[in-house]
């Protein structure tokens, strides 16, 4: 399947969102909810606070997860051109990437959450319209992808789900350190 076929044939061949797709999207939605829920009743200032030794804050985690999800959905549609060549990234590139984990001046929690909701809507639209979850793309150049020449749309979606779940756990720890609130329990 060519890149253009994957993008342009979506509406003509879009399968119903049932079975595996529905399960994947439902599970992803649950983990998105856990991540978003960690920010309930917080101010912009609270969402930007570092509460542990790590550089992570709640607003920054959501920004990062939204950016990562957006990038992987683009990968599903466009292939490795949707991502940087990680082997050629400079210190400046990595510094810009680090800003994904922070709430920068002028950013608001509401804005971060709205952007994440839009990314989620787009992901669900793309997954519902994919003709084949087995369609594969070559991975971009990166040391952590060595030995893995390509990923299917399914594998990329599972990666989005795993990252979201992992960062929802990070967010829960950050929120508990902030004011004792927990996502569950």
PDB file of C-alpha atoms in Angstrom:
ATOM      1  CA  UNK A   1       0.000   0.000   0.000  1.00  0.00           C
ATOM      2  CA  UNK A   2       1.452   3.370  -0.935  1.00  0.00           C
ATOM      3  CA  UNK A   3       1.468   6.423   1.316  1.00  0.00           C
ATOM      4  CA  UNK A   4      -1.126   8.121  -0.890  1.00  0.00           C
ATOM      5  CA  UNK A   5      -3.391   5.083  -0.793  1.00  0.00           C
ATOM      6  CA  UNK A   6      -3.272   5.007   2.969  1.00  0.00           C
ATOM      7  CA  UNK A   7      -4.236   8.673   3.138  1.00  0.00           C
ATOM      8  CA  UNK A   8      -6.697   9.036   0.285  1.00  0.00           C
ATOM      9  CA  UNK A   9      -8.487   5.682   0.378  1.00  0.00           C
ATOM     10  CA  UNK A  10      -9.476   6.001   4.028  1.00  0.00           C
ATOM     11  CA  UNK A  11     -13.033   7.154   3.508  1.00  0.00           C
ATOM     12  CA  UNK A  12     -13.744   4.641   0.745  1.00  0.00           C
ATOM     13  CA  UNK A  13     -12.554   1.617   2.732  1.00  0.00           C
ATOM     14  CA  UNK A  14     -13.107   2.738   6.310  1.00  0.00           C
ATOM     15  CA  UNK A  15     -14.172  -0.231   8.388  1.00  0.00           C
ATOM     16  CA  UNK A  16     -16.593   0.174  11.242  1.00  0.00           C
ATOM     17  CA  UNK A  17     -15.007   0.929  14.585  1.00  0.00           C
ATOM     18  CA  UNK A  18     -15.687  -2.400  16.230  1.00  0.00           C
ATOM     19  CA  UNK A  19     -13.779  -5.243  17.778  1.00  0.00           C
ATOM     20  CA  UNK A  20     -10.035  -4.558  17.917  1.00  0.00           C
ATOM     21  CA  UNK A  21     -10.215  -0.905  16.863  1.00  0.00           C
ATOM     22  CA  UNK A  22     -12.944  -0.172  19.372  1.00  0.00           C
ATOM     23  CA  UNK A  23     -10.992  -1.943  22.115  1.00  0.00           C
ATOM     24  CA  UNK A  24      -7.798  -0.056  21.303  1.00  0.00           C
ATOM     25  CA  UNK A  25      -9.537   3.314  21.126  1.00  0.00           C
ATOM     26  CA  UNK A  26     -11.551   2.658  24.295  1.00  0.00           C
ATOM     27  CA  UNK A  27      -8.409   1.668  26.212  1.00  0.00           C
ATOM     28  CA  UNK A  28      -6.552   4.707  24.913  1.00  0.00           C
ATOM     29  CA  UNK A  29      -9.492   6.929  25.929  1.00  0.00           C
ATOM     30  CA  UNK A  30      -9.419   5.460  29.445  1.00  0.00           C
ATOM     31  CA  UNK A  31      -5.713   6.232  29.844  1.00  0.00           C
ATOM     32  CA  UNK A  32      -6.194   9.716  28.396  1.00  0.00           C
ATOM     33  CA  UNK A  33      -8.907  10.239  31.010  1.00  0.00           C
ATOM     34  CA  UNK A  34      -6.547   9.174  33.822  1.00  0.00           C
ATOM     35  CA  UNK A  35      -3.900  11.587  32.539  1.00  0.00           C
ATOM     36  CA  UNK A  36      -6.325  14.498  32.183  1.00  0.00           C
ATOM     37  CA  UNK A  37      -7.960  13.724  35.536  1.00  0.00           C
ATOM     38  CA  UNK A  38      -4.692  14.411  37.353  1.00  0.00           C
ATOM     39  CA  UNK A  39      -5.171  18.109  36.495  1.00  0.00           C
ATOM     40  CA  UNK A  40      -8.694  18.473  37.919  1.00  0.00           C
ATOM     41  CA  UNK A  41      -9.227  21.681  39.886  1.00  0.00           C
ATOM     42  CA  UNK A  42      -5.674  22.932  39.327  1.00  0.00           C
ATOM     43  CA  UNK A  43      -4.546  26.432  38.419  1.00  0.00           C
ATOM     44  CA  UNK A  44      -2.112  27.117  35.610  1.00  0.00           C
ATOM     45  CA  UNK A  45       0.589  27.707  38.215  1.00  0.00           C
ATOM     46  CA  UNK A  46      -0.065  24.374  39.935  1.00  0.00           C
ATOM     47  CA  UNK A  47      -0.069  22.539  36.593  1.00  0.00           C
ATOM     48  CA  UNK A  48       3.385  23.970  35.853  1.00  0.00           C
ATOM     49  CA  UNK A  49       4.959  23.012  39.196  1.00  0.00           C
ATOM     50  CA  UNK A  50       7.655  20.372  39.535  1.00  0.00           C
ATOM     51  CA  UNK A  51       6.800  18.356  42.623  1.00  0.00           C
ATOM     52  CA  UNK A  52       9.531  15.727  42.391  1.00  0.00           C
ATOM     53  CA  UNK A  53      13.237  15.744  41.523  1.00  0.00           C
ATOM     54  CA  UNK A  54      12.311  15.201  37.880  1.00  0.00           C
ATOM     55  CA  UNK A  55      11.714  18.106  35.514  1.00  0.00           C
ATOM     56  CA  UNK A  56       8.163  16.895  34.864  1.00  0.00           C
ATOM     57  CA  UNK A  57       5.026  18.879  35.599  1.00  0.00           C
ATOM     58  CA  UNK A  58       1.414  17.955  34.870  1.00  0.00           C
ATOM     59  CA  UNK A  59       0.840  20.476  32.087  1.00  0.00           C
ATOM     60  CA  UNK A  60       4.136  19.525  30.474  1.00  0.00           C
ATOM     61  CA  UNK A  61       3.329  15.821  30.571  1.00  0.00           C
ATOM     62  CA  UNK A  62       0.053  16.432  28.777  1.00  0.00           C
ATOM     63  CA  UNK A  63       1.841  18.618  26.206  1.00  0.00           C
ATOM     64  CA  UNK A  64       4.385  15.856  25.650  1.00  0.00           C
ATOM     65  CA  UNK A  65       1.786  13.108  25.315  1.00  0.00           C
ATOM     66  CA  UNK A  66      -0.212  15.226  22.853  1.00  0.00           C
ATOM     67  CA  UNK A  67       2.921  15.936  20.804  1.00  0.00           C
ATOM     68  CA  UNK A  68       3.966  12.281  20.836  1.00  0.00           C
ATOM     69  CA  UNK A  69       0.482  11.109  19.826  1.00  0.00           C
ATOM     70  CA  UNK A  70       0.277  13.695  17.030  1.00  0.00           C
ATOM     71  CA  UNK A  71       3.697  12.587  15.722  1.00  0.00           C
ATOM     72  CA  UNK A  72       2.851   8.865  15.773  1.00  0.00           C
ATOM     73  CA  UNK A  73      -0.472   9.410  14.014  1.00  0.00           C
ATOM     74  CA  UNK A  74       1.391  11.363  11.342  1.00  0.00           C
ATOM     75  CA  UNK A  75       3.814   8.413  11.149  1.00  0.00           C
ATOM     76  CA  UNK A  76       0.872   6.059  10.538  1.00  0.00           C
ATOM     77  CA  UNK A  77      -0.257   8.263   7.644  1.00  0.00           C
ATOM     78  CA  UNK A  78       3.043   9.534   6.220  1.00  0.00           C
ATOM     79  CA  UNK A  79       5.788   7.203   7.378  1.00  0.00           C
ATOM     80  CA  UNK A  80       9.194   8.241   8.741  1.00  0.00           C
ATOM     81  CA  UNK A  81       9.065  11.692   7.125  1.00  0.00           C
ATOM     82  CA  UNK A  82       6.636  12.637   9.922  1.00  0.00           C
ATOM     83  CA  UNK A  83       9.481  12.402  12.426  1.00  0.00           C
ATOM     84  CA  UNK A  84      12.941  13.850  12.739  1.00  0.00           C
ATOM     85  CA  UNK A  85      16.063  11.873  12.002  1.00  0.00           C
ATOM     86  CA  UNK A  86      16.936  11.408  15.648  1.00  0.00           C
ATOM     87  CA  UNK A  87      20.529  10.505  14.791  1.00  0.00           C
ATOM     88  CA  UNK A  88      21.090  14.037  13.459  1.00  0.00           C
ATOM     89  CA  UNK A  89      19.398  16.033  16.207  1.00  0.00           C
ATOM     90  CA  UNK A  90      21.451  18.855  17.701  1.00  0.00           C
ATOM     91  CA  UNK A  91      21.624  20.120  21.283  1.00  0.00           C
ATOM     92  CA  UNK A  92      19.185  22.864  20.225  1.00  0.00           C
ATOM     93  CA  UNK A  93      16.779  20.263  18.840  1.00  0.00           C
ATOM     94  CA  UNK A  94      16.867  18.345  22.115  1.00  0.00           C
ATOM     95  CA  UNK A  95      16.382  21.583  24.098  1.00  0.00           C
ATOM     96  CA  UNK A  96      13.264  22.400  22.032  1.00  0.00           C
ATOM     97  CA  UNK A  97      12.011  18.888  22.662  1.00  0.00           C
ATOM     98  CA  UNK A  98      12.579  19.347  26.384  1.00  0.00           C
ATOM     99  CA  UNK A  99      10.160  22.303  26.270  1.00  0.00           C
ATOM    100  CA  UNK A 100       7.395  19.777  25.588  1.00  0.00           C
ATOM    101  CA  UNK A 101       7.709  18.722  29.220  1.00  0.00           C
ATOM    102  CA  UNK A 102       7.170  22.247  30.590  1.00  0.00           C
ATOM    103  CA  UNK A 103       4.388  24.765  30.622  1.00  0.00           C
ATOM    104  CA  UNK A 104       6.013  27.757  28.998  1.00  0.00           C
ATOM    105  CA  UNK A 105       5.123  31.399  29.683  1.00  0.00           C
ATOM    106  CA  UNK A 106       1.751  32.204  28.139  1.00  0.00           C
ATOM    107  CA  UNK A 107       0.575  28.575  28.096  1.00  0.00           C
ATOM    108  CA  UNK A 108      -2.488  27.667  30.098  1.00  0.00           C
ATOM    109  CA  UNK A 109      -3.744  24.377  31.412  1.00  0.00           C
ATOM    110  CA  UNK A 110      -7.017  24.917  29.549  1.00  0.00           C
ATOM    111  CA  UNK A 111      -5.089  25.475  26.315  1.00  0.00           C
ATOM    112  CA  UNK A 112      -2.962  22.371  26.857  1.00  0.00           C
ATOM    113  CA  UNK A 113      -6.059  20.264  27.588  1.00  0.00           C
ATOM    114  CA  UNK A 114      -7.900  21.655  24.548  1.00  0.00           C
ATOM    115  CA  UNK A 115      -4.946  20.870  22.290  1.00  0.00           C
ATOM    116  CA  UNK A 116      -4.811  17.334  23.704  1.00  0.00           C
ATOM    117  CA  UNK A 117      -8.542  16.870  23.086  1.00  0.00           C
ATOM    118  CA  UNK A 118      -8.045  17.902  19.455  1.00  0.00           C
ATOM    119  CA  UNK A 119      -5.166  15.441  19.065  1.00  0.00           C
ATOM    120  CA  UNK A 120      -7.362  12.694  20.552  1.00  0.00           C
ATOM    121  CA  UNK A 121     -10.202  13.536  18.165  1.00  0.00           C
ATOM    122  CA  UNK A 122      -7.820  13.354  15.200  1.00  0.00           C
ATOM    123  CA  UNK A 123      -6.358  10.037  16.348  1.00  0.00           C
ATOM    124  CA  UNK A 124      -9.798   8.489  16.674  1.00  0.00           C
ATOM    125  CA  UNK A 125     -10.765   9.784  13.233  1.00  0.00           C
ATOM    126  CA  UNK A 126      -7.604   8.364  11.645  1.00  0.00           C
ATOM    127  CA  UNK A 127      -7.852   4.978  13.373  1.00  0.00           C
ATOM    128  CA  UNK A 128     -11.524   4.649  12.419  1.00  0.00           C
ATOM    129  CA  UNK A 129     -10.641   5.387   8.809  1.00  0.00           C
ATOM    130  CA  UNK A 130      -7.586   3.205   8.377  1.00  0.00           C
ATOM    131  CA  UNK A 131      -8.173   0.495   5.808  1.00  0.00           C
ATOM    132  CA  UNK A 132      -5.723  -1.876   7.518  1.00  0.00           C
ATOM    133  CA  UNK A 133      -4.077  -1.856  10.945  1.00  0.00           C
ATOM    134  CA  UNK A 134      -1.379  -4.126   9.487  1.00  0.00           C
ATOM    135  CA  UNK A 135      -0.147  -1.452   7.047  1.00  0.00           C
ATOM    136  CA  UNK A 136       3.512  -0.893   7.941  1.00  0.00           C
ATOM    137  CA  UNK A 137       5.956   1.962   7.597  1.00  0.00           C
ATOM    138  CA  UNK A 138       9.723   2.076   7.929  1.00  0.00           C
ATOM    139  CA  UNK A 139      10.766   3.572  11.248  1.00  0.00           C
ATOM    140  CA  UNK A 140      12.732   6.834  11.358  1.00  0.00           C
ATOM    141  CA  UNK A 141      16.433   6.739  12.124  1.00  0.00           C
ATOM    142  CA  UNK A 142      16.990   6.493  15.864  1.00  0.00           C
ATOM    143  CA  UNK A 143      19.286   4.434  18.076  1.00  0.00           C
ATOM    144  CA  UNK A 144      16.299   3.064  20.006  1.00  0.00           C
ATOM    145  CA  UNK A 145      14.724   1.629  16.825  1.00  0.00           C
ATOM    146  CA  UNK A 146      17.793  -0.373  15.820  1.00  0.00           C
ATOM    147  CA  UNK A 147      16.792  -3.849  14.680  1.00  0.00           C
ATOM    148  CA  UNK A 148      13.170  -2.809  14.120  1.00  0.00           C
ATOM    149  CA  UNK A 149      12.886  -1.890  10.449  1.00  0.00           C
ATOM    150  CA  UNK A 150       9.181  -1.023  10.454  1.00  0.00           C
ATOM    151  CA  UNK A 151       6.045  -0.764  12.550  1.00  0.00           C
ATOM    152  CA  UNK A 152       2.464  -1.406  11.589  1.00  0.00           C
ATOM    153  CA  UNK A 153      -0.288   1.098  12.299  1.00  0.00           C
ATOM    154  CA  UNK A 154      -1.369  -1.275  15.082  1.00  0.00           C
ATOM    155  CA  UNK A 155       2.124  -1.223  16.634  1.00  0.00           C
ATOM    156  CA  UNK A 156       2.269   2.585  16.476  1.00  0.00           C
ATOM    157  CA  UNK A 157      -1.171   2.786  18.105  1.00  0.00           C
ATOM    158  CA  UNK A 158      -0.051   0.380  20.836  1.00  0.00           C
ATOM    159  CA  UNK A 159       2.989   2.608  21.387  1.00  0.00           C
ATOM    160  CA  UNK A 160       0.708   5.651  21.801  1.00  0.00           C
ATOM    161  CA  UNK A 161      -1.348   3.688  24.304  1.00  0.00           C
ATOM    162  CA  UNK A 162       1.729   2.541  26.267  1.00  0.00           C
ATOM    163  CA  UNK A 163       3.204   6.063  26.397  1.00  0.00           C
ATOM    164  CA  UNK A 164      -0.110   7.507  27.535  1.00  0.00           C
ATOM    165  CA  UNK A 165      -0.468   4.908  30.298  1.00  0.00           C
ATOM    166  CA  UNK A 166       3.130   5.378  31.432  1.00  0.00           C
ATOM    167  CA  UNK A 167       2.803   9.150  31.612  1.00  0.00           C
ATOM    168  CA  UNK A 168      -0.578   8.908  33.354  1.00  0.00           C
ATOM    169  CA  UNK A 169       1.284   7.056  36.101  1.00  0.00           C
ATOM    170  CA  UNK A 170       3.937   9.771  36.220  1.00  0.00           C
ATOM    171  CA  UNK A 171       1.177  12.385  36.418  1.00  0.00           C
ATOM    172  CA  UNK A 172      -0.494  10.577  39.302  1.00  0.00           C
ATOM    173  CA  UNK A 173       2.758  10.685  41.301  1.00  0.00           C
ATOM    174  CA  UNK A 174       3.266  14.377  40.506  1.00  0.00           C
ATOM    175  CA  UNK A 175      -0.306  15.213  41.546  1.00  0.00           C
ATOM    176  CA  UNK A 176      -0.062  13.218  44.756  1.00  0.00           C
ATOM    177  CA  UNK A 177       3.178  15.046  45.620  1.00  0.00           C
ATOM    178  CA  UNK A 178       1.452  18.367  44.862  1.00  0.00           C
ATOM    179  CA  UNK A 179      -1.564  18.073  47.147  1.00  0.00           C
ATOM    180  CA  UNK A 180      -2.204  14.444  48.009  1.00  0.00           C
ATOM    181  CA  UNK A 181      -4.918  13.951  45.364  1.00  0.00           C
ATOM    182  CA  UNK A 182      -4.900  10.634  43.527  1.00  0.00           C
ATOM    183  CA  UNK A 183      -6.361   9.481  40.250  1.00  0.00           C
ATOM    184  CA  UNK A 184      -7.732   6.316  41.846  1.00  0.00           C
ATOM    185  CA  UNK A 185      -8.208   5.183  45.407  1.00  0.00           C
TER     186      UNK A 185
END
